[in-house]
Short mmCIF file of C-alpha atoms in Angstrom, two decimals:
data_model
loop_
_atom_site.label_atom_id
_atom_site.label_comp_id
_atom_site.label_asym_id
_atom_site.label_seq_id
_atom_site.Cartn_x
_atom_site.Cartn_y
_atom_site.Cartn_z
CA UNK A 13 75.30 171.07 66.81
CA UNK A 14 71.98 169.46 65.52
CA UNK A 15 72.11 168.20 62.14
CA UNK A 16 69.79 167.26 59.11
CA UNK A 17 71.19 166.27 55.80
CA UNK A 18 73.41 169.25 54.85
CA UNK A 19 71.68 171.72 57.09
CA UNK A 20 71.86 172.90 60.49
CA UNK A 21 71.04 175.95 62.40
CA UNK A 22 72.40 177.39 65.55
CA UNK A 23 70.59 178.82 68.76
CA UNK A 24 67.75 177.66 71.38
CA UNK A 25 65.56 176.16 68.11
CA UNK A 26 66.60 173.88 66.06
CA UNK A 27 64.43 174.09 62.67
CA UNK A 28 64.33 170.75 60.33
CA UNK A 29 62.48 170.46 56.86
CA UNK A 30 61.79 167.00 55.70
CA UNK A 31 60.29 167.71 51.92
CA UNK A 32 58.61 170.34 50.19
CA UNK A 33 56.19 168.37 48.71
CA UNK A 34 54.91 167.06 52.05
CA UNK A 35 55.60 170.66 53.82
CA UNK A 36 56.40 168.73 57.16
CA UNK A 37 58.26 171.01 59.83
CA UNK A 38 60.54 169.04 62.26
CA UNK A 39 61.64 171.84 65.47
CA UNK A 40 63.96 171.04 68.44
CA UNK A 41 63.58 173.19 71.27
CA UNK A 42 66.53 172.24 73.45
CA UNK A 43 65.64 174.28 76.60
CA UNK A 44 61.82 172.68 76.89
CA UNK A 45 63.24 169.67 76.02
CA UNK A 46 60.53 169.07 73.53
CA UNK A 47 60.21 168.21 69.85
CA UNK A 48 57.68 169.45 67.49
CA UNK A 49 56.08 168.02 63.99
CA UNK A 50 53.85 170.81 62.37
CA UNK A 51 52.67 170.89 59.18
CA UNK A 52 53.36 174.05 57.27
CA UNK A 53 50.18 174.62 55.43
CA UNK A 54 48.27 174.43 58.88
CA UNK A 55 49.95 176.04 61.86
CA UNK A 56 46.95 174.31 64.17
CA UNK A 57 48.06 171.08 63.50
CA UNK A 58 51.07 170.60 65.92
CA UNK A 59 52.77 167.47 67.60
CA UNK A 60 54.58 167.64 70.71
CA UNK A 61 57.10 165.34 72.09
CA UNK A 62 59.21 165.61 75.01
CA UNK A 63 62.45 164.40 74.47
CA UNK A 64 62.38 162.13 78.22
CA UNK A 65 58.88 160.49 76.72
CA UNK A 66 60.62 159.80 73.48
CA UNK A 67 64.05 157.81 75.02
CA UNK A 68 61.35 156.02 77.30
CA UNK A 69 58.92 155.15 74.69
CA UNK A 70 61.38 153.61 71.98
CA UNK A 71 60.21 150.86 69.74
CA UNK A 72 63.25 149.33 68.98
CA UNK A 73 63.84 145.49 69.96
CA UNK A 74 66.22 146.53 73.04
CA UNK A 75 63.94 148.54 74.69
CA UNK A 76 60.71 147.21 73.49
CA UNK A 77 58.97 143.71 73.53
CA UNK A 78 56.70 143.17 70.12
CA UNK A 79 55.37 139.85 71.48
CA UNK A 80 54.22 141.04 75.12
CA UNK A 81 54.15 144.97 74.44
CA UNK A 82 55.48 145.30 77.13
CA UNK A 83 58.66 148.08 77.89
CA UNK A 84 62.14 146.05 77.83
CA UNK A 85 64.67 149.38 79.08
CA UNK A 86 64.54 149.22 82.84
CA UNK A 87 64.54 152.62 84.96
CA UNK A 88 68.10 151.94 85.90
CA UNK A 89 69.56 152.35 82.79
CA UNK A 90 67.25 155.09 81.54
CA UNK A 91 67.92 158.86 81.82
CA UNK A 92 65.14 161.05 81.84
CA UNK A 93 67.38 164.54 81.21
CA UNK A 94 68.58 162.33 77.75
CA UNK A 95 69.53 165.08 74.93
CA UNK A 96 68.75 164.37 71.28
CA UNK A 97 72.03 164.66 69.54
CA UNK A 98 70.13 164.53 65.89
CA UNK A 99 66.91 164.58 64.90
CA UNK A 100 65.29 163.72 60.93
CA UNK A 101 62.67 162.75 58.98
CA UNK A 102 62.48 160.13 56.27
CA UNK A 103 62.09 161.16 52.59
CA UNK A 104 58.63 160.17 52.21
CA UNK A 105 58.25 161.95 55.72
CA UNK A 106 57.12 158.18 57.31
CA UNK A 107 59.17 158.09 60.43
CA UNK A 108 61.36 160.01 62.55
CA UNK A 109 65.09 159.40 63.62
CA UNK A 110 66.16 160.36 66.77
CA UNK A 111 70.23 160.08 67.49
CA UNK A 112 70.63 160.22 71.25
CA UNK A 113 73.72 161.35 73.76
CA UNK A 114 73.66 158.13 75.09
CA UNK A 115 74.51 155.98 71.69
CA UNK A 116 71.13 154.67 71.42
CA UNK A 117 68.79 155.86 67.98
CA UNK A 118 65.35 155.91 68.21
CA UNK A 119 62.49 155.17 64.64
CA UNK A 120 59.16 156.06 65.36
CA UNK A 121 56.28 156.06 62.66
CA UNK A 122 54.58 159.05 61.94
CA UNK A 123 51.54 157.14 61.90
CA UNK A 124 52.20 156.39 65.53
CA UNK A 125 53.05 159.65 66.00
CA UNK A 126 49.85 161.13 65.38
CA UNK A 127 48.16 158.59 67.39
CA UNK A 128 50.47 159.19 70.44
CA UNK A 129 51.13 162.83 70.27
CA UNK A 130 51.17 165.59 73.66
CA UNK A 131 48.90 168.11 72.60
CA UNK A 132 45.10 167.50 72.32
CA UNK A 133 44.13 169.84 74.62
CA UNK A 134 45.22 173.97 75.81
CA UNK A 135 47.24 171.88 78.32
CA UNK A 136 49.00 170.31 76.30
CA UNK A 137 48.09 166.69 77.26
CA UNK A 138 48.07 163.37 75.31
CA UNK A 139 44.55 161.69 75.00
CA UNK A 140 44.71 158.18 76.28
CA UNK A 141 41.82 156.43 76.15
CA UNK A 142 39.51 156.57 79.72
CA UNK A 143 39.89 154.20 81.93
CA UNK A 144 35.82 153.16 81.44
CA UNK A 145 33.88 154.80 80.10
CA UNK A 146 32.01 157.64 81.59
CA UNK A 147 28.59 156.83 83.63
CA UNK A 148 25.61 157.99 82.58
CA UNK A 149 22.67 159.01 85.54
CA UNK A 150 19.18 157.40 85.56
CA UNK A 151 18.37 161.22 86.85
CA UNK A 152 20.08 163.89 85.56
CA UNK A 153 19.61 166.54 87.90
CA UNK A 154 20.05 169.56 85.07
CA UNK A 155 17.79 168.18 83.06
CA UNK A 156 14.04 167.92 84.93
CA UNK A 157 12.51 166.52 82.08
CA UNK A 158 14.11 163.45 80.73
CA UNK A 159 12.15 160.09 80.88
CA UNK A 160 12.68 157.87 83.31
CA UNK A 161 15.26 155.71 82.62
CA UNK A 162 14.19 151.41 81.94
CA UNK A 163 17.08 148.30 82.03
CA UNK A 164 18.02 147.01 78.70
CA UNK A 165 16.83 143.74 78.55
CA UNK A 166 18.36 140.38 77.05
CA UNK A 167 17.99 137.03 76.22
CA UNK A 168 20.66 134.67 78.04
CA UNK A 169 21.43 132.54 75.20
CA UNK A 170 22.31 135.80 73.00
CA UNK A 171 24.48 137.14 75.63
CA UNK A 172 26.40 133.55 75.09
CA UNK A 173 26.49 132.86 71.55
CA UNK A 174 27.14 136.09 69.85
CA UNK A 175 30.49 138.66 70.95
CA UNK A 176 28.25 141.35 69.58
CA UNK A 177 25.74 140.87 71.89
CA UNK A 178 27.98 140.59 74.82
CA UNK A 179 29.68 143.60 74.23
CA UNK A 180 26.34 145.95 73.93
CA UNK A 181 25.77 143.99 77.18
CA UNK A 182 28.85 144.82 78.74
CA UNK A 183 28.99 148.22 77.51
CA UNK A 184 25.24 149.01 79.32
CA UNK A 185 26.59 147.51 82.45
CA UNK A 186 29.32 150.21 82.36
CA UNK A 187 27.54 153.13 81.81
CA UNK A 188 23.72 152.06 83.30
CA UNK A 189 24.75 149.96 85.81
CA UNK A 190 22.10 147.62 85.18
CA UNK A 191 21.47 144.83 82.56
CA UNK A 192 18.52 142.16 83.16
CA UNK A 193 18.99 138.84 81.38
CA UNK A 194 15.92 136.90 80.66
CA UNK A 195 15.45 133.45 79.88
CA UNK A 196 18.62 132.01 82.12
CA UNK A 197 16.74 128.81 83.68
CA UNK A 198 16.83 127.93 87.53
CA UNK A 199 19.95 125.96 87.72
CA UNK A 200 22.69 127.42 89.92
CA UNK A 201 25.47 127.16 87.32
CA UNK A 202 23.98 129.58 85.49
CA UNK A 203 25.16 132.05 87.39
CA UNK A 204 28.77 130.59 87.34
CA UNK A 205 28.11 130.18 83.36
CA UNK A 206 27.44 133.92 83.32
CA UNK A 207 30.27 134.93 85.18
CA UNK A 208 32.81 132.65 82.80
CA UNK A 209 31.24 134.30 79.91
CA UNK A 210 32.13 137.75 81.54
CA UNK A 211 35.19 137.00 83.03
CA UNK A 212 35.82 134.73 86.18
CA UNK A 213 33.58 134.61 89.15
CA UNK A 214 35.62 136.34 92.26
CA UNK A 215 35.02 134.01 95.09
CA UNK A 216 34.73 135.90 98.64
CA UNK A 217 33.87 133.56 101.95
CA UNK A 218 30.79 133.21 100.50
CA UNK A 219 32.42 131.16 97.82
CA UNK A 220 32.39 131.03 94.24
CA UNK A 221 29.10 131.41 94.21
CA UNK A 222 26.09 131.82 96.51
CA UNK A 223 22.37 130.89 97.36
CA UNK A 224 20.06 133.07 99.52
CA UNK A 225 16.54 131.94 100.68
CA UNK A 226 14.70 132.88 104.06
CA UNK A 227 15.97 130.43 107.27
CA UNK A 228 15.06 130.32 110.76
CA UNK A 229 18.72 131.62 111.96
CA UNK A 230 20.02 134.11 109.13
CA UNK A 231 23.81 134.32 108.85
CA UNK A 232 23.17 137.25 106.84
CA UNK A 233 19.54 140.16 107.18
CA UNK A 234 19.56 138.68 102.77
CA UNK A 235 18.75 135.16 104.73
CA UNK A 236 15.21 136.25 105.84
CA UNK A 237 12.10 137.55 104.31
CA UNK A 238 12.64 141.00 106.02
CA UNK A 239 12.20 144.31 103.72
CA UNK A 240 15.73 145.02 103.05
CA UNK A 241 17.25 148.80 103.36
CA UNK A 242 19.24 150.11 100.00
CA UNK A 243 22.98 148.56 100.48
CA UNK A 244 26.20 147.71 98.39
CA UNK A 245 27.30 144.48 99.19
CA UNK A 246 31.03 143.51 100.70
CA UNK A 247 31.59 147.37 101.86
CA UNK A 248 33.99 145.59 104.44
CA UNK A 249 36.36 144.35 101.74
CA UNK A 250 38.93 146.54 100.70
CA UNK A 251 38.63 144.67 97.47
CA UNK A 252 34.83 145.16 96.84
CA UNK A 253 33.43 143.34 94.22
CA UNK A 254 32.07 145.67 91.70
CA UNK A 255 29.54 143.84 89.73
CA UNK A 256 27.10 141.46 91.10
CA UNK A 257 25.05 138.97 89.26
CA UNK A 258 21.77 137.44 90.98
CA UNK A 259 19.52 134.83 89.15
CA UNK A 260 15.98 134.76 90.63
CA UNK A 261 15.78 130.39 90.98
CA UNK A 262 11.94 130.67 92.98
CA UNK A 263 9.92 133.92 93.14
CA UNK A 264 7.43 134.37 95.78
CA UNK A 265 4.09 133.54 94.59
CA UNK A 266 2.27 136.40 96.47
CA UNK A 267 3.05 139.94 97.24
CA UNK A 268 6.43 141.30 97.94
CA UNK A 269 10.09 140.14 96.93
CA UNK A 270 10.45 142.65 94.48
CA UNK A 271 13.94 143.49 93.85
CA UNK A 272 14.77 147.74 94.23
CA UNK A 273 17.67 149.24 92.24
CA UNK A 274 18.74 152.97 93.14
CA UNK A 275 21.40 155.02 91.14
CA UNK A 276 24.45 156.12 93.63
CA UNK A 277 25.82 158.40 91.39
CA UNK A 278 22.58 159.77 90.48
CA UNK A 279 21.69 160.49 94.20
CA UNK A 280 25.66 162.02 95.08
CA UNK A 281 25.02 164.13 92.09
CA UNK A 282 21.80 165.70 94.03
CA UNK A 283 23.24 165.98 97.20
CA UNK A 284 26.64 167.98 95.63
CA UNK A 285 23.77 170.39 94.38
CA UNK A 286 21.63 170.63 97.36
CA UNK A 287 23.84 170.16 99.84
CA UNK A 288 27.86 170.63 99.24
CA UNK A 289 28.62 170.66 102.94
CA UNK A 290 27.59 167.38 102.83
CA UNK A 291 28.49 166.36 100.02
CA UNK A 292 32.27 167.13 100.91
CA UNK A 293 31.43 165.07 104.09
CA UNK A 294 30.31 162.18 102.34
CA UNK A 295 33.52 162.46 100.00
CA UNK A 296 36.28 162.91 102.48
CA UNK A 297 35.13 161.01 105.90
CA UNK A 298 36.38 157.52 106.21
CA UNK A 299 33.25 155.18 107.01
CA UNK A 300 34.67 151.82 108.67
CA UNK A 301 32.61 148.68 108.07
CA UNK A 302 32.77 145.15 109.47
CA UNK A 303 31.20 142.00 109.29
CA UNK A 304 31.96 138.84 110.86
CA UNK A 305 30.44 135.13 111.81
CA UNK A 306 30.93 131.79 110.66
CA UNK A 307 30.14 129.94 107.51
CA UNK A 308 30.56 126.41 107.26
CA UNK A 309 33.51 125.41 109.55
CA UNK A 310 34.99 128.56 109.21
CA UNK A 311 34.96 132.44 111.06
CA UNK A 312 35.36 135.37 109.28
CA UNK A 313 35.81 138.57 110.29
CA UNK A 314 35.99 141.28 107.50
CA UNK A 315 36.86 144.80 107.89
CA UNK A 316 37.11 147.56 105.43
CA UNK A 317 37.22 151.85 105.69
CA UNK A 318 35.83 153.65 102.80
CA UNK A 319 34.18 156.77 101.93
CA UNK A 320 30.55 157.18 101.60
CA UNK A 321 31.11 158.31 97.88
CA UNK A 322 34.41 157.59 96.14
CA UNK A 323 35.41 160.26 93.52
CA UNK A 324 38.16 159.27 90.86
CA UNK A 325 40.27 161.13 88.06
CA UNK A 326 39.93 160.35 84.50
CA UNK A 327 43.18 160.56 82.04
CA UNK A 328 41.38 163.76 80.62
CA UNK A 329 41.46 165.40 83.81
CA UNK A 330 38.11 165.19 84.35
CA UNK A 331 36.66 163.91 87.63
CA UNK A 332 33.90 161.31 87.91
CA UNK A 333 32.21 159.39 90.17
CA UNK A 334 33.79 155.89 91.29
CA UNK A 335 32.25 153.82 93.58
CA UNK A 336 29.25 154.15 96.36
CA UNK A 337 29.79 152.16 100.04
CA UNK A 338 26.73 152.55 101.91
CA UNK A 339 25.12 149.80 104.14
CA UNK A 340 23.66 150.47 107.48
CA UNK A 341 23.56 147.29 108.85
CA UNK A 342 27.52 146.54 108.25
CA UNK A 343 28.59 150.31 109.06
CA UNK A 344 30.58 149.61 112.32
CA UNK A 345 30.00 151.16 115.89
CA UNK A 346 33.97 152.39 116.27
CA UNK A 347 34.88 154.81 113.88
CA UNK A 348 37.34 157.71 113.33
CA UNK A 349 35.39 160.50 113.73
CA UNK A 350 36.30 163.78 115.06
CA UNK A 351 33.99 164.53 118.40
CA UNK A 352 32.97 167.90 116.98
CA UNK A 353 31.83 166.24 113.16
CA UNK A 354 29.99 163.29 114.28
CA UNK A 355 26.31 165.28 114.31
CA UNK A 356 27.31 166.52 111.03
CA UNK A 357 28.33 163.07 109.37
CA UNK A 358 25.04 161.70 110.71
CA UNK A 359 23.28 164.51 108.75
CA UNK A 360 24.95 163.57 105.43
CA UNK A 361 24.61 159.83 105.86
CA UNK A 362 21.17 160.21 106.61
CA UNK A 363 20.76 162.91 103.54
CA UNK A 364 22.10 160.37 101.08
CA UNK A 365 19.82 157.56 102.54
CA UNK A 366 16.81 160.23 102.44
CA UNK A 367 17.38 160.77 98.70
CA UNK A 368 17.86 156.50 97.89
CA UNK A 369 14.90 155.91 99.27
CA UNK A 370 12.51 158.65 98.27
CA UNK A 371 12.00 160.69 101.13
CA UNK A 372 13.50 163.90 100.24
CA UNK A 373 10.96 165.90 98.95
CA UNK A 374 13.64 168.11 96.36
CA UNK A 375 14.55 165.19 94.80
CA UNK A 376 13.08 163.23 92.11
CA UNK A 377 13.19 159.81 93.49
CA UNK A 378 11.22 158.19 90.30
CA UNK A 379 14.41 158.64 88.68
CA UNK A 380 16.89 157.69 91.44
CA UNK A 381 14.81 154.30 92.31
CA UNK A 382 13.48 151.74 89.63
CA UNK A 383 11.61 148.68 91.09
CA UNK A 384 11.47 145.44 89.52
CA UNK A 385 9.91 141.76 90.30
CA UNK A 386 12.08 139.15 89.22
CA UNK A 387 10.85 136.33 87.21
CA UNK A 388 11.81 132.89 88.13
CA UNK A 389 15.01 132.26 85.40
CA UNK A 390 15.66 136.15 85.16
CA UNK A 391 19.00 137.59 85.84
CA UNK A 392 19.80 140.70 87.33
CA UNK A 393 23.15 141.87 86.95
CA UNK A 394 24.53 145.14 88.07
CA UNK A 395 27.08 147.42 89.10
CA UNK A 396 28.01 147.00 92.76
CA UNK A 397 29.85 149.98 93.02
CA UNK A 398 27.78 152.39 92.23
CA UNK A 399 23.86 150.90 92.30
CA UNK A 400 22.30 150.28 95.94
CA UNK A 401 19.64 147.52 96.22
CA UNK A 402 17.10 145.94 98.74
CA UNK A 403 14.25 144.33 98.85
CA UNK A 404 10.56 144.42 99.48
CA UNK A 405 9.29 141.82 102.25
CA UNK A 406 7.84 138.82 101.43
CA UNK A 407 6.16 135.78 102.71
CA UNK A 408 6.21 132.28 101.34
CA UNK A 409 9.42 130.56 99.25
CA UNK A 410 11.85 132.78 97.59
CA UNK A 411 15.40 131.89 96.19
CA UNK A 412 18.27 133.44 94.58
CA UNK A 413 21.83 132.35 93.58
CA UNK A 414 24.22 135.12 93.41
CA UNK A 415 28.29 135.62 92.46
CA UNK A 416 30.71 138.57 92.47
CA UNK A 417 33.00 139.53 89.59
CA UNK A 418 35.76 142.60 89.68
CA UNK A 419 35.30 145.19 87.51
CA UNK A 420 39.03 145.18 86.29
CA UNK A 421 38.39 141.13 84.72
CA UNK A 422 34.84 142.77 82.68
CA UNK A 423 36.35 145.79 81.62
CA UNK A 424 39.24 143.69 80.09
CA UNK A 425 36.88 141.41 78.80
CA UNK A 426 34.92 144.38 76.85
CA UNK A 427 38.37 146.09 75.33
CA UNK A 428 39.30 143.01 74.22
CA UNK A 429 36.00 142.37 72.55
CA UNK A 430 36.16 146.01 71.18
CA UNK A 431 39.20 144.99 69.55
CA UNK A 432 37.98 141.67 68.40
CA UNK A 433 35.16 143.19 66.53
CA UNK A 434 37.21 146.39 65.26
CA UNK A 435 35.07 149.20 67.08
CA UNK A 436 36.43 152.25 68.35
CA UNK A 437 35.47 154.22 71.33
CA UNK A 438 35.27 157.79 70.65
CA UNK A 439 35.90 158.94 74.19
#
């Protein structure tokens, strides 16, 4: 029998009142194994617990640790089909007391309660925050008339004096994909400066960080003065990198070397409209790339298998796009593929790449593709996983210095910022 103060009532609900004055409704229901907080002046207004999520999710020192909020009860001693034995509310209706049928007693705030509750949504769901924040398309393909979309631009020694700054920054890269930073200088350790300030620089066998000018035997098609086709870089590490930063050190001084930028998600959006068939292709078909050679005094030999375009759930239930892995040049000759879907896989490769670059004649590639000459001391830094680049052919000297950081180290770095500076997310 279920208890509060003097009170307690029989059958599958179990019905608690905390105080008239603050009209707070406290019900059991032992069957769905779920605990409810209404407030009886508004019947919308309902909080949902289940009683497994409560035992897990108790604050107290033995299962909790305040200093590394982390969870101290380990699955081994924790029973998920735990049955509250008692259940009440404080007088000034501030926290809730659950007694369970294991010994342990459980004191949660209301006020994290509210925060923590099931039951934001008809499915009943809680409402973490997402995991980033949603991208927004240079081309929205329902919307034929927007503007075409331009980089945010900022100075370098903003972006490394002032948190504020940094976290508008970092908070473009995440939903643009694309941030150019002006004023950096030439030096190399810029780029590494950059990366610090971000995060940390995520050295591949390129190292910690990289330069790329034209030479006579390219270990890489970036080490010549070739026009480049639209690429991700590192689609042959399982691992990829997912933003790239890449100073301009030494522009060429005639035509040519401009830097292209095309939106990923922007151009997977068109082809789900146009073309689902292969759009399903290009989301389902594992795409194996490698890349291999030496560097230094050592070989490398990198392979990877990834879909074209990599879809991911948010906490809301909501799918999004994720990442894009598309480079011709690294996409290797053995693959997977069923005999009887290779035509078809070559159509939808070839249909994404049609769209990136322009050529297909139902898109709007002026939205899709943004062009941009790098000035010597400008910064470009953008989202690997999701933007393609290349590059106009050149003649003459041209130089860049380049690193790699993982998207897991910025976002961290921008929630922590968030919190730094006290601004919420509505999400």
């Amino acid at each position: 029998m279920l208890r509060f103060g003097h009170m307690a009532l029989p059958g599958p609900l179990k019905r608690f009142f905390c105080s008239i004055a603050n009209a707070t409704t406290v019900l059991l229901n032992p069957t769905e194994r779920v605990i409810t907080i209404k407030n009886a002046t508004n019947e919308d207004k309902k909080m949902h617990f289940p009683l497994a999520w409560l035992r897990d999710n108790c604050p107290c020192p033995v299962c909790y640790s305040a200093s590394s909020e982390l969870r101290n009860l380990k699955m081994m001693d924790f029973c998920p089909r735990v049955n509250a034995v008692s259940v009440q509310m404080s007088e000034q209706s501030e926290s809730m007391t659950v007694s369970w049928d294991d010994g342990h007693s459980s004191s949660y705030r209301l006020e994290w309660l509210r925060a923590v509750a099931f039951g934001a949504d008809t499915a009943g769901r809680q409402r973490p925050p997402l995991t980033r924040n949603r991208p927004v398309l240079w081309c929205d393909a329902s919307k034929a008339t927007a503007p075409i979309w331009q980089p945010k631009k900022v100075r370098f020694e903003h972006i490394m004096k002032s948190d504020a700054e940094l976290l508008l920054t970092l908070l473009e890269l995440e939903e643009r994909g694309l941030v150019l930073i002006e004023d950096c200088g030439v030096d190399s350790e810029v780029v590494k400066n950059i990366c610090k300030r971000l995060s940390f620089p995520r050295t591949t066998h390129y190292g910690e960080t990289f330069e790329m000018r034209a030479e006579a035997k390219p270990r890489n098609l970036g080490y010549t003065s070739d026009r480049l086709d639209f690429h991700t870089d590192l689609p042959y590490m399982h691992e990829q990198p997912g933003v790239q930063a890449l100073l301009c050190q030494v522009q060429a001084s005639g035509p040519g070397g401009d830097s292209l930028f095309a939106d990923g998600f922007s151009a997977a959006e068109h082809i789900r409209r146009s073309r689902p068939d292969l759009f399903r292709l290009l989301t389902t078909v594992p795409v194996r790339f490698r890349d291999r050679g030496q560097l230094a005094d050592r070989r490398f030999d990198l392979v990877a298998t990834h879909a074209t375009i990599e879809l991911d759930c948010q906490p809301d239930g909501e799918w999004c796009y994720r990442r894009v892995h598309f480079s011709n040049q690294q996409r290797d000759l053995l693959q997977a593929w069923p005999l009887a879907d290779v035509q078809l896989i070559y159509d939808a490769l070839k249909a994404f790449n049609d769209v990136i670059e322009g050529r297909d004649i139902s898109s709007d590639s002026s939205k899709v593709q943004l062009q941009v000459k790098l000035r010597s001391g400008e910064m470009a830094l953008f989202d690997n996983s999701r933007l393609l680049h290349s590059r106009t052919g050149f003649s003459g000297e041209r130089q860049l210095a380049g690193a790699y950081l993982l998207w897991d180290e910025v976002l961290s770095r921008r929630r922590t910022l968030e919190s730094q500076l006290q601004i919420g997310r509505q999400d």
